[in-house]
């Protein structure tokens, strides 16, 4: 298993290109299953989760050809299986997103219940109930979801109100509804930019979708979809992570491709902490020197502060002047970074889903590891600002969601080395 060695203390300076958004690319890759022919996707990030997805799609019979320029052509005309086995689905929770497209196009699907990051129980009841509202018949048998459309034909129109805001549930329902026989109205939908990106990708195939970006999405099902041609948006969480790293190291970094309108909540908390973020050309410039101020935050569905930035912001708050209160309101059990940050000298106590962070004058390098993607990124950020050497172990989590992280950080002047074991 690879690890990263980080010699802390160098301010990050320079320019980093933000990759395509993992969380947009994953559902968009699965959406290619909806068309009986080729689709083209541009700006795919080079990540383990993208490879996991293409392996699953190939297993189902999709032919995948990836290009040097980060585009890929996926041809789903040869799909010969609607069965997504446990061995492939357990590697990544988002694999369950093949369910809606397979069911919509073939009238049936059998998909293993998912695995993924260890951040709480993460049920998929809302995905299944939304599909049932479109007439699907769903059974859970021996760890598998077995779904059928009415009489093995098309899903039907219907309406569904999500009990809670779910990104994956909204995406699953949108993809399934695209080929429904009738109109599907989804209420209390997630409004994340990745939902809008999936809607754009589906529209490029001829889907009739309105309301994405609001909490009510209406999909007029069509009988057939055509080829997709879509460019994935920039990854707002990767951008936010580099923002936190630049701020904590007192750096000055241009995030090329990052979009301010997707990062409002993060930028407003950064500003209150004393970090300067401004638009520059095709990206955002992040600068910080002097003191960081303590800021409180609660995670929320978009447009609130993203749960995927909670850990990284906490790293920032470990060095702030004063105390901050950070509440994780989206997932249970998403403080796995706390004991590791504490080992690096941070002063953090938790009670339930709230963390109380008291700023300390410095962090010190240590050997640390984390069990989820964003927690791992947080330890890297902390290591960049810490005195001495930090060893971040189990970095396969990082490789799931951050493209070439050690190369991008090294290009910004950081002293980071990957050690293969
Ligand atoms: C997606 C993102 C993940 C991000 C999360 C919240 C992808 C691949 N992953 O995950 O990075 O942290 O959104 O922004 O896009 N829930 C249920 N029942 C369901 C579905 C969800 O109770 O059927 C709960 C979850 O347990 C969680 C909350 O709803 O507490 C939000 O989860 P959801 O938005 O679905 O997250 P994901 O789509 O899995």
Short mmCIF file of C-alpha atoms and ligand atoms in Angstrom, two decimals:
data_model
loop_
_atom_site.label_atom_id
_atom_site.label_comp_id
_atom_site.label_asym_id
_atom_site.label_seq_id
_atom_site.Cartn_x
_atom_site.Cartn_y
_atom_site.Cartn_z
CA UNK A 1 0.00 0.00 0.00
CA UNK A 2 1.40 3.43 -0.93
CA UNK A 3 1.97 6.19 1.57
CA UNK A 4 2.81 9.89 1.36
CA UNK A 5 5.69 11.54 3.16
CA UNK A 6 5.18 15.25 3.69
CA UNK A 7 7.78 17.69 4.97
CA UNK A 8 5.67 20.55 6.28
CA UNK A 9 6.22 24.27 6.44
CA UNK A 10 6.44 25.42 2.80
CA UNK A 11 3.78 27.91 1.65
CA UNK A 12 2.01 26.66 -1.48
CA UNK A 13 2.60 28.98 -4.43
CA UNK A 14 1.74 28.74 -8.12
CA UNK A 15 -1.02 27.42 -10.32
CA UNK A 16 -2.94 24.16 -10.13
CA UNK A 17 -5.47 22.91 -12.68
CA UNK A 18 -8.65 21.58 -11.10
CA UNK A 19 -9.75 18.26 -12.60
CA UNK A 20 -13.21 17.21 -13.69
CA UNK A 21 -15.61 16.55 -10.80
CA UNK A 22 -15.59 12.95 -9.61
CA UNK A 23 -19.11 13.17 -8.25
CA UNK A 24 -20.43 14.53 -11.54
CA UNK A 25 -18.47 12.09 -13.72
CA UNK A 26 -19.68 8.96 -11.92
CA UNK A 27 -23.45 9.31 -12.59
CA UNK A 28 -22.71 10.66 -16.08
CA UNK A 29 -20.70 7.51 -16.89
CA UNK A 30 -23.62 5.37 -15.70
CA UNK A 31 -26.06 7.47 -17.75
CA UNK A 32 -24.37 6.26 -20.96
CA UNK A 33 -26.15 2.93 -20.29
CA UNK A 34 -29.40 4.65 -21.30
CA UNK A 35 -28.44 4.83 -24.99
CA UNK A 36 -28.08 1.89 -27.33
CA UNK A 37 -24.93 3.30 -28.97
CA UNK A 38 -21.84 5.45 -28.42
CA UNK A 39 -21.52 8.49 -26.12
CA UNK A 40 -18.63 10.87 -25.62
CA UNK A 41 -17.57 12.42 -22.30
CA UNK A 42 -14.84 15.06 -21.92
CA UNK A 43 -12.83 16.25 -18.90
CA UNK A 44 -12.94 12.96 -17.03
CA UNK A 45 -10.67 13.00 -13.98
CA UNK A 46 -8.00 10.27 -13.76
CA UNK A 47 -9.11 8.59 -10.57
CA UNK A 48 -9.50 5.13 -9.10
CA UNK A 49 -13.29 5.62 -8.78
CA UNK A 50 -13.54 6.37 -12.50
CA UNK A 51 -11.59 3.19 -13.29
CA UNK A 52 -13.84 1.20 -10.93
CA UNK A 53 -16.86 2.55 -12.79
CA UNK A 54 -15.49 1.70 -16.22
CA UNK A 55 -14.61 -1.83 -15.04
CA UNK A 56 -18.23 -2.31 -13.96
CA UNK A 57 -19.55 -0.87 -17.24
CA UNK A 58 -17.24 -3.15 -19.26
CA UNK A 59 -18.48 -6.12 -17.22
CA UNK A 60 -22.04 -5.22 -18.26
CA UNK A 61 -20.98 -5.15 -21.92
CA UNK A 62 -20.18 -1.46 -22.53
CA UNK A 63 -17.13 -0.87 -24.70
CA UNK A 64 -14.97 1.89 -23.24
CA UNK A 65 -12.19 3.70 -25.02
CA UNK A 66 -10.35 6.35 -23.01
CA UNK A 67 -8.24 8.97 -24.75
CA UNK A 68 -5.11 10.87 -23.76
CA UNK A 69 -7.08 14.15 -23.76
CA UNK A 70 -9.26 12.94 -20.84
CA UNK A 71 -12.22 12.15 -23.02
CA UNK A 72 -13.78 8.73 -23.41
CA UNK A 73 -16.14 7.04 -25.82
CA UNK A 74 -18.51 4.58 -24.21
CA UNK A 75 -20.68 2.38 -26.41
CA UNK A 76 -23.54 0.68 -24.58
CA UNK A 77 -24.98 -1.08 -27.65
CA UNK A 78 -23.44 -4.40 -26.59
CA UNK A 79 -24.78 -4.56 -23.03
CA UNK A 80 -25.38 -8.26 -22.34
CA UNK A 81 -25.90 -8.27 -18.57
CA UNK A 82 -28.12 -6.36 -16.15
CA UNK A 83 -26.40 -7.94 -13.18
CA UNK A 84 -23.93 -5.82 -11.14
CA UNK A 85 -22.08 -8.25 -8.88
CA UNK A 86 -21.03 -7.65 -5.28
CA UNK A 87 -17.32 -7.87 -6.07
CA UNK A 88 -17.52 -4.78 -8.28
CA UNK A 89 -20.22 -2.79 -6.45
CA UNK A 90 -18.65 -3.13 -2.98
CA UNK A 91 -15.55 -1.16 -4.09
CA UNK A 92 -17.55 2.01 -4.57
CA UNK A 93 -20.91 2.98 -3.21
CA UNK A 94 -21.85 5.06 -6.25
CA UNK A 95 -21.91 1.83 -8.32
CA UNK A 96 -25.52 1.47 -7.23
CA UNK A 97 -26.24 4.24 -9.77
CA UNK A 98 -26.22 1.63 -12.55
CA UNK A 99 -29.58 0.43 -11.21
CA UNK A 100 -31.81 3.23 -12.58
CA UNK A 101 -30.34 3.28 -16.12
CA UNK A 102 -30.37 -0.55 -16.48
CA UNK A 103 -33.92 -0.79 -15.20
CA UNK A 104 -35.09 2.05 -17.45
CA UNK A 105 -33.56 0.60 -20.61
CA UNK A 106 -33.93 -3.16 -20.09
CA UNK A 107 -36.94 -3.40 -17.77
CA UNK A 108 -34.97 -5.28 -15.13
CA UNK A 109 -31.73 -5.12 -13.14
CA UNK A 110 -30.00 -6.99 -10.34
CA UNK A 111 -27.51 -4.88 -8.41
CA UNK A 112 -25.60 -5.70 -5.25
CA UNK A 113 -26.22 -3.47 -2.23
CA UNK A 114 -23.28 -1.04 -2.13
CA UNK A 115 -20.16 -0.61 0.03
CA UNK A 116 -18.02 2.56 -0.13
CA UNK A 117 -16.64 5.05 2.42
CA UNK A 118 -17.13 4.16 6.06
CA UNK A 119 -19.14 7.29 6.86
CA UNK A 120 -22.24 6.01 8.55
CA UNK A 121 -24.82 3.53 7.40
CA UNK A 122 -25.78 5.38 4.20
CA UNK A 123 -28.99 3.59 3.23
CA UNK A 124 -30.47 3.68 -0.29
CA UNK A 125 -34.13 3.44 0.70
CA UNK A 126 -34.93 6.71 -1.09
CA UNK A 127 -33.41 5.46 -4.37
CA UNK A 128 -35.63 2.41 -4.22
CA UNK A 129 -38.78 4.24 -3.20
CA UNK A 130 -38.36 6.74 -6.03
CA UNK A 131 -38.08 3.85 -8.52
CA UNK A 132 -41.19 2.25 -6.99
CA UNK A 133 -43.05 5.52 -7.57
CA UNK A 134 -42.30 4.93 -11.28
CA UNK A 135 -43.92 1.50 -11.12
CA UNK A 136 -40.81 -0.60 -10.37
CA UNK A 137 -41.22 -3.80 -8.44
CA UNK A 138 -38.29 -4.17 -6.04
CA UNK A 139 -37.12 -7.11 -3.92
CA UNK A 140 -34.07 -7.35 -1.67
CA UNK A 141 -32.64 -10.87 -1.82
CA UNK A 142 -29.33 -12.15 -0.44
CA UNK A 143 -27.64 -8.74 -0.53
CA UNK A 144 -28.98 -7.88 -4.00
CA UNK A 145 -31.58 -5.43 -5.25
CA UNK A 146 -33.80 -7.12 -7.82
CA UNK A 147 -35.83 -4.61 -9.77
CA UNK A 148 -38.36 -4.98 -12.56
CA UNK A 149 -40.40 -2.50 -14.53
CA UNK A 150 -44.14 -3.11 -14.86
CA UNK A 151 -44.53 -6.17 -17.15
CA UNK A 152 -40.81 -5.94 -17.96
CA UNK A 153 -41.49 -2.86 -20.08
CA UNK A 154 -40.93 0.84 -19.42
CA UNK A 155 -41.14 2.60 -16.09
CA UNK A 156 -44.19 4.84 -15.79
CA UNK A 157 -44.84 8.46 -14.91
CA UNK A 158 -45.44 9.32 -11.27
CA UNK A 159 -44.48 11.69 -8.51
CA UNK A 160 -42.21 11.26 -5.54
CA UNK A 161 -41.24 13.44 -2.59
CA UNK A 162 -37.84 12.52 -1.11
CA UNK A 163 -37.98 12.21 2.71
CA UNK A 164 -34.57 13.86 2.88
CA UNK A 165 -32.25 15.54 0.43
CA UNK A 166 -30.15 12.90 -1.29
CA UNK A 167 -27.72 13.51 -4.11
CA UNK A 168 -27.47 9.89 -5.26
CA UNK A 169 -31.21 9.34 -4.86
CA UNK A 170 -32.00 12.37 -7.02
CA UNK A 171 -29.52 11.20 -9.70
CA UNK A 172 -30.85 7.64 -9.66
CA UNK A 173 -34.43 8.85 -10.11
CA UNK A 174 -33.55 11.35 -12.87
CA UNK A 175 -31.74 8.71 -14.92
CA UNK A 176 -34.54 6.17 -14.53
CA UNK A 177 -37.23 8.72 -15.36
CA UNK A 178 -35.51 9.82 -18.57
CA UNK A 179 -36.94 6.77 -20.40
CA UNK A 180 -40.25 6.53 -18.51
CA UNK A 181 -43.60 6.28 -20.24
CA UNK A 182 -45.06 9.52 -18.84
CA UNK A 183 -44.05 12.47 -16.69
CA UNK A 184 -42.11 12.08 -13.44
CA UNK A 185 -42.16 14.86 -10.85
CA UNK A 186 -39.53 14.66 -8.10
CA UNK A 187 -39.81 16.91 -5.05
CA UNK A 188 -37.33 17.79 -2.30
CA UNK A 189 -34.50 17.06 -4.73
CA UNK A 190 -30.83 17.74 -4.13
CA UNK A 191 -29.60 20.94 -5.81
CA UNK A 192 -25.87 20.20 -6.01
CA UNK A 193 -24.04 21.42 -9.15
CA UNK A 194 -23.37 17.75 -9.97
CA UNK A 195 -27.14 17.25 -10.37
CA UNK A 196 -27.23 20.09 -12.90
CA UNK A 197 -24.27 18.57 -14.72
CA UNK A 198 -26.00 15.19 -14.95
CA UNK A 199 -29.16 16.94 -16.20
CA UNK A 200 -27.08 18.69 -18.90
CA UNK A 201 -25.51 15.38 -19.92
CA UNK A 202 -28.95 13.71 -20.12
CA UNK A 203 -30.32 16.66 -22.12
CA UNK A 204 -27.47 16.21 -24.60
CA UNK A 205 -28.97 12.72 -25.16
CA UNK A 206 -32.43 14.17 -25.76
CA UNK A 207 -33.89 13.83 -22.25
CA UNK A 208 -36.64 16.29 -21.33
CA UNK A 209 -35.67 17.60 -17.88
CA UNK A 210 -36.56 20.88 -16.22
CA UNK A 211 -36.11 22.26 -12.72
CA UNK A 212 -32.63 20.90 -11.94
CA UNK A 213 -30.94 23.29 -9.53
CA UNK A 214 -34.29 23.71 -7.73
CA UNK A 215 -35.94 21.26 -5.37
CA UNK A 216 -38.59 20.19 -7.93
CA UNK A 217 -37.39 18.37 -11.03
CA UNK A 218 -39.76 17.35 -13.82
CA UNK A 219 -38.82 14.72 -16.36
CA UNK A 220 -40.98 13.98 -19.39
CA UNK A 221 -39.94 10.48 -20.29
CA UNK A 222 -38.97 9.76 -23.91
CA UNK A 223 -38.99 6.43 -25.74
CA UNK A 224 -35.35 6.53 -26.81
CA UNK A 225 -32.28 8.59 -25.98
CA UNK A 226 -29.45 9.44 -28.38
CA UNK A 227 -25.68 9.74 -27.94
CA UNK A 228 -24.35 11.85 -25.08
CA UNK A 229 -21.73 14.52 -25.75
CA UNK A 230 -20.79 16.24 -22.53
CA UNK A 231 -17.93 18.00 -20.73
CA UNK A 232 -17.77 17.36 -16.97
CA UNK A 233 -17.67 20.43 -14.67
CA UNK A 234 -14.64 21.23 -12.50
CA UNK A 235 -14.44 19.52 -9.14
CA UNK A 236 -15.57 22.02 -6.50
CA UNK A 237 -14.39 19.77 -3.66
CA UNK A 238 -10.90 19.35 -5.13
CA UNK A 239 -10.82 23.15 -5.54
CA UNK A 240 -11.97 23.67 -1.95
CA UNK A 241 -9.33 21.24 -0.71
CA UNK A 242 -6.50 23.15 -2.46
CA UNK A 243 -8.04 26.35 -1.12
CA UNK A 244 -7.75 25.05 2.44
CA UNK A 245 -4.18 23.85 1.77
CA UNK A 246 -3.15 27.23 0.36
CA UNK A 247 -4.72 29.05 3.31
CA UNK A 248 -3.22 26.84 6.00
CA UNK A 249 0.30 27.11 4.54
CA UNK A 250 0.02 30.92 4.09
CA UNK A 251 0.25 30.44 0.36
CA UNK A 252 -0.88 32.10 -2.84
CA UNK A 253 -2.41 29.73 -5.39
CA UNK A 254 -4.38 30.09 -8.61
CA UNK A 255 -6.99 27.31 -8.96
CA UNK A 256 -7.47 27.09 -12.72
CA UNK A 257 -10.94 26.10 -13.80
CA UNK A 258 -12.52 26.42 -10.31
CA UNK A 259 -15.94 28.06 -10.40
CA UNK A 260 -16.85 30.61 -7.76
CA UNK A 261 -20.61 30.08 -8.14
CA UNK A 262 -20.21 26.44 -7.02
CA UNK A 263 -18.21 27.38 -3.95
CA UNK A 264 -20.19 30.25 -2.41
CA UNK A 265 -20.66 28.68 1.02
CA UNK A 266 -17.01 27.60 1.27
CA UNK A 267 -15.67 30.94 0.07
CA UNK A 268 -17.85 32.86 2.49
CA UNK A 269 -16.52 30.80 5.44
CA UNK A 270 -12.96 31.22 4.11
CA UNK A 271 -13.50 34.98 3.95
CA UNK A 272 -14.72 35.04 7.54
CA UNK A 273 -11.61 33.09 8.54
CA UNK A 274 -9.53 35.84 6.87
CA UNK A 275 -8.64 34.02 3.65
CA UNK A 276 -8.74 36.04 0.44
CA UNK A 277 -10.44 34.32 -2.53
CA UNK A 278 -11.07 36.20 -5.76
CA UNK A 279 -11.91 35.43 -9.35
CA UNK A 280 -8.92 35.60 -11.70
CA UNK A 281 -9.20 34.70 -15.38
CA UNK A 282 -10.61 31.21 -15.73
CA UNK A 283 -10.17 30.41 -12.04
CA UNK A 284 -9.88 31.55 -8.45
CA UNK A 285 -6.91 33.02 -6.62
CA UNK A 286 -6.54 32.06 -2.94
CA UNK A 287 -4.17 33.96 -0.69
CA UNK A 288 -3.54 34.02 2.99
CA UNK A 289 -1.04 35.47 5.38
CA UNK A 290 -1.26 36.42 9.03
CA UNK A 291 -3.83 35.08 11.44
CA UNK A 292 -6.75 32.76 10.76
CA UNK A 293 -9.97 33.59 12.63
CA UNK A 294 -12.13 30.88 14.20
CA UNK A 295 -15.42 30.35 12.34
CA UNK A 296 -18.36 28.08 13.23
CA UNK A 297 -20.09 25.97 10.64
CA UNK A 298 -22.82 23.39 10.04
CA UNK A 299 -22.76 21.15 6.99
CA UNK A 300 -25.91 21.25 4.84
CA UNK A 301 -27.09 20.06 1.46
CA UNK A 302 -26.18 22.49 -1.36
CA UNK A 303 -26.21 25.52 -1.36
CA UNK A 304 -25.14 25.07 2.28
CA UNK A 305 -21.60 24.23 3.38
CA UNK A 306 -20.67 20.83 1.85
CA UNK A 307 -20.06 17.85 4.09
CA UNK A 308 -17.25 16.94 1.68
CA UNK A 309 -15.36 20.08 2.86
CA UNK A 310 -16.02 19.69 6.59
CA UNK A 311 -12.81 17.82 7.39
CA UNK A 312 -10.58 20.12 5.34
CA UNK A 313 -12.09 23.22 6.98
CA UNK A 314 -11.51 21.64 10.36
CA UNK A 315 -7.80 21.34 9.50
CA UNK A 316 -7.82 25.09 8.90
CA UNK A 317 -9.56 25.75 12.21
CA UNK A 318 -6.91 23.79 14.15
CA UNK A 319 -4.60 26.79 13.60
CA UNK A 320 -7.16 29.60 14.03
CA UNK A 321 -7.15 32.13 16.82
CA UNK A 322 -10.04 31.16 19.09
CA UNK A 323 -12.50 28.28 19.12
CA UNK A 324 -14.82 27.04 16.44
CA UNK A 325 -17.80 24.70 16.56
CA UNK A 326 -18.26 22.40 13.57
CA UNK A 327 -21.46 20.38 13.23
CA UNK A 328 -21.77 17.54 10.74
CA UNK A 329 -25.45 17.42 9.86
CA UNK A 330 -25.41 15.28 6.69
CA UNK A 331 -23.63 12.08 7.72
CA UNK A 332 -23.24 10.29 11.02
CA UNK A 333 -19.71 9.16 11.89
CA UNK A 334 -17.82 11.63 9.73
CA UNK A 335 -15.16 12.68 12.25
CA UNK A 336 -12.60 9.98 11.51
CA UNK A 337 -9.97 12.66 10.95
CA UNK A 338 -10.35 14.00 14.50
CA UNK A 339 -8.20 11.45 16.40
CA UNK A 340 -5.53 11.72 13.71
CA UNK A 341 -5.48 15.54 13.78
CA UNK A 342 -5.24 15.32 17.56
CA UNK A 343 -2.16 13.14 17.18
CA UNK A 344 -0.67 16.00 15.16
CA UNK A 345 -1.21 18.36 18.10
CA UNK A 346 -4.70 19.73 17.32
CA UNK A 347 -7.04 20.50 20.21
CA UNK A 348 -10.42 18.99 19.24
CA UNK A 349 -13.20 17.49 21.34
CA UNK A 350 -16.33 15.95 19.91
CA UNK A 351 -19.80 15.46 21.31
CA UNK A 352 -22.18 13.57 19.02
CA UNK A 353 -22.01 15.18 15.61
CA UNK A 354 -20.35 18.38 16.85
CA UNK A 355 -16.63 19.09 17.10
CA UNK A 356 -15.17 21.86 19.25
CA UNK A 357 -11.86 23.01 17.82
CA UNK A 358 -9.52 25.27 19.76
CA UNK A 359 -6.74 26.75 17.64
CA UNK A 360 -3.16 25.83 18.55
CA UNK A 361 0.05 27.71 17.61
CA UNK A 362 1.41 24.82 15.56
CA UNK A 363 0.80 21.27 14.36
CA UNK A 364 3.55 18.68 14.41
CA UNK A 365 4.24 15.89 11.93
CA UNK A 366 3.14 12.35 12.84
CA UNK A 367 2.32 9.04 11.26
CA UNK A 368 -1.41 9.08 10.49
CA UNK A 369 -4.01 7.29 8.41
CA UNK A 370 -7.64 7.78 7.60
CA UNK A 371 -10.49 5.61 6.52
CA UNK A 372 -12.25 7.88 4.08
CA UNK A 373 -11.45 10.11 1.17
CA UNK A 374 -11.92 13.60 2.59
CA UNK A 375 -10.43 12.67 5.96
CA UNK A 376 -7.28 11.54 4.13
CA UNK A 377 -7.09 14.84 2.24
CA UNK A 378 -7.36 16.65 5.54
CA UNK A 379 -4.35 14.84 6.95
CA UNK A 380 -2.36 15.87 3.87
CA UNK A 381 -3.37 19.51 4.38
CA UNK A 382 -2.43 19.35 8.05
CA UNK A 383 0.90 17.71 7.12
CA UNK A 384 1.71 20.52 4.68
CA UNK A 385 1.42 23.05 7.51
CA UNK A 386 2.92 20.94 10.30
CA UNK A 387 6.45 21.14 11.70
CA UNK A 388 8.45 18.07 10.70
CA UNK A 389 7.49 15.01 8.70
CA UNK A 390 4.00 13.57 8.35
CA UNK A 391 3.47 10.09 7.03
CA UNK A 392 -0.03 9.60 5.60
CA UNK A 393 -0.78 5.91 5.26
CA UNK A 394 -3.47 4.06 3.31
CA UNK A 395 -3.59 6.67 0.59
CA UNK A 396 -5.68 4.51 -1.71
CA UNK A 397 -8.57 6.56 -0.32
CA UNK A 398 -6.93 9.70 -1.72
CA UNK A 399 -6.40 8.08 -5.10
CA UNK A 400 -10.15 7.48 -5.30
CA UNK A 401 -10.86 11.21 -5.41
CA UNK A 402 -7.76 13.39 -5.94
CA UNK A 403 -5.98 13.20 -9.27
CA UNK A 404 -2.16 13.13 -9.02
CA UNK A 405 -2.26 14.81 -5.65
CA UNK A 406 1.46 14.57 -4.92
CA UNK A 407 2.35 15.91 -8.38
CA UNK A 408 -0.06 18.82 -8.09
CA UNK A 409 1.18 19.69 -4.59
CA UNK A 410 4.85 19.33 -5.60
CA UNK A 411 4.26 21.72 -8.49
CA UNK A 412 3.05 24.22 -5.88
CA UNK A 413 6.33 23.86 -4.00
CA UNK A 414 5.28 21.31 -1.38
CA UNK A 415 7.69 18.68 -0.26
CA UNK A 416 5.60 15.52 -0.84
CA UNK A 417 6.80 12.08 -1.87
CA UNK A 418 4.84 8.92 -2.62
CA UNK A 419 6.46 5.81 -1.24
CA UNK A 420 5.30 2.49 -2.67
CA UNK A 421 5.34 -0.37 -0.22
C1 LIG B 1 -22.97 12.13 -2.51
C2 LIG B 1 -21.49 12.32 -2.79
C3 LIG B 1 -20.71 12.43 -1.49
C4 LIG B 1 -21.32 13.53 -0.62
C5 LIG B 1 -22.82 13.35 -0.45
C6 LIG B 1 -23.48 14.51 0.28
C7 LIG B 1 -21.24 11.10 -4.85
C8 LIG B 1 -20.65 9.94 -5.58
N1 LIG B 1 -21.02 11.17 -3.55
O1 LIG B 1 -23.10 10.92 -1.79
O2 LIG B 1 -19.36 12.74 -1.81
O3 LIG B 1 -20.70 13.50 0.66
O4 LIG B 1 -23.45 13.22 -1.73
O5 LIG B 1 -23.21 15.71 -0.36
O6 LIG B 1 -21.82 11.98 -5.46
N2 LIG B 1 -29.74 8.82 2.69
C9 LIG B 1 -30.78 8.03 3.13
N3 LIG B 1 -31.45 7.25 2.22
C10 LIG B 1 -31.11 7.23 0.89
C11 LIG B 1 -30.05 8.04 0.45
C12 LIG B 1 -29.39 8.82 1.37
O7 LIG B 1 -31.13 8.04 4.31
O8 LIG B 1 -31.75 6.49 0.13
C13 LIG B 1 -29.03 9.70 3.65
C14 LIG B 1 -27.55 9.36 3.79
O9 LIG B 1 -27.35 8.34 4.73
C15 LIG B 1 -26.99 10.69 4.23
C16 LIG B 1 -27.86 11.71 3.48
O10 LIG B 1 -29.02 11.01 3.10
O11 LIG B 1 -27.16 10.87 5.62
C17 LIG B 1 -27.22 12.31 2.26
O12 LIG B 1 -26.73 11.29 1.44
P1 LIG B 1 -26.64 11.42 -0.15
O13 LIG B 1 -26.87 12.84 -0.53
O14 LIG B 1 -27.49 10.38 -0.76
O15 LIG B 1 -25.12 11.06 -0.43
P2 LIG B 1 -24.53 10.23 -1.62
O16 LIG B 1 -25.31 10.46 -2.85
O17 LIG B 1 -24.28 8.84 -1.18
#
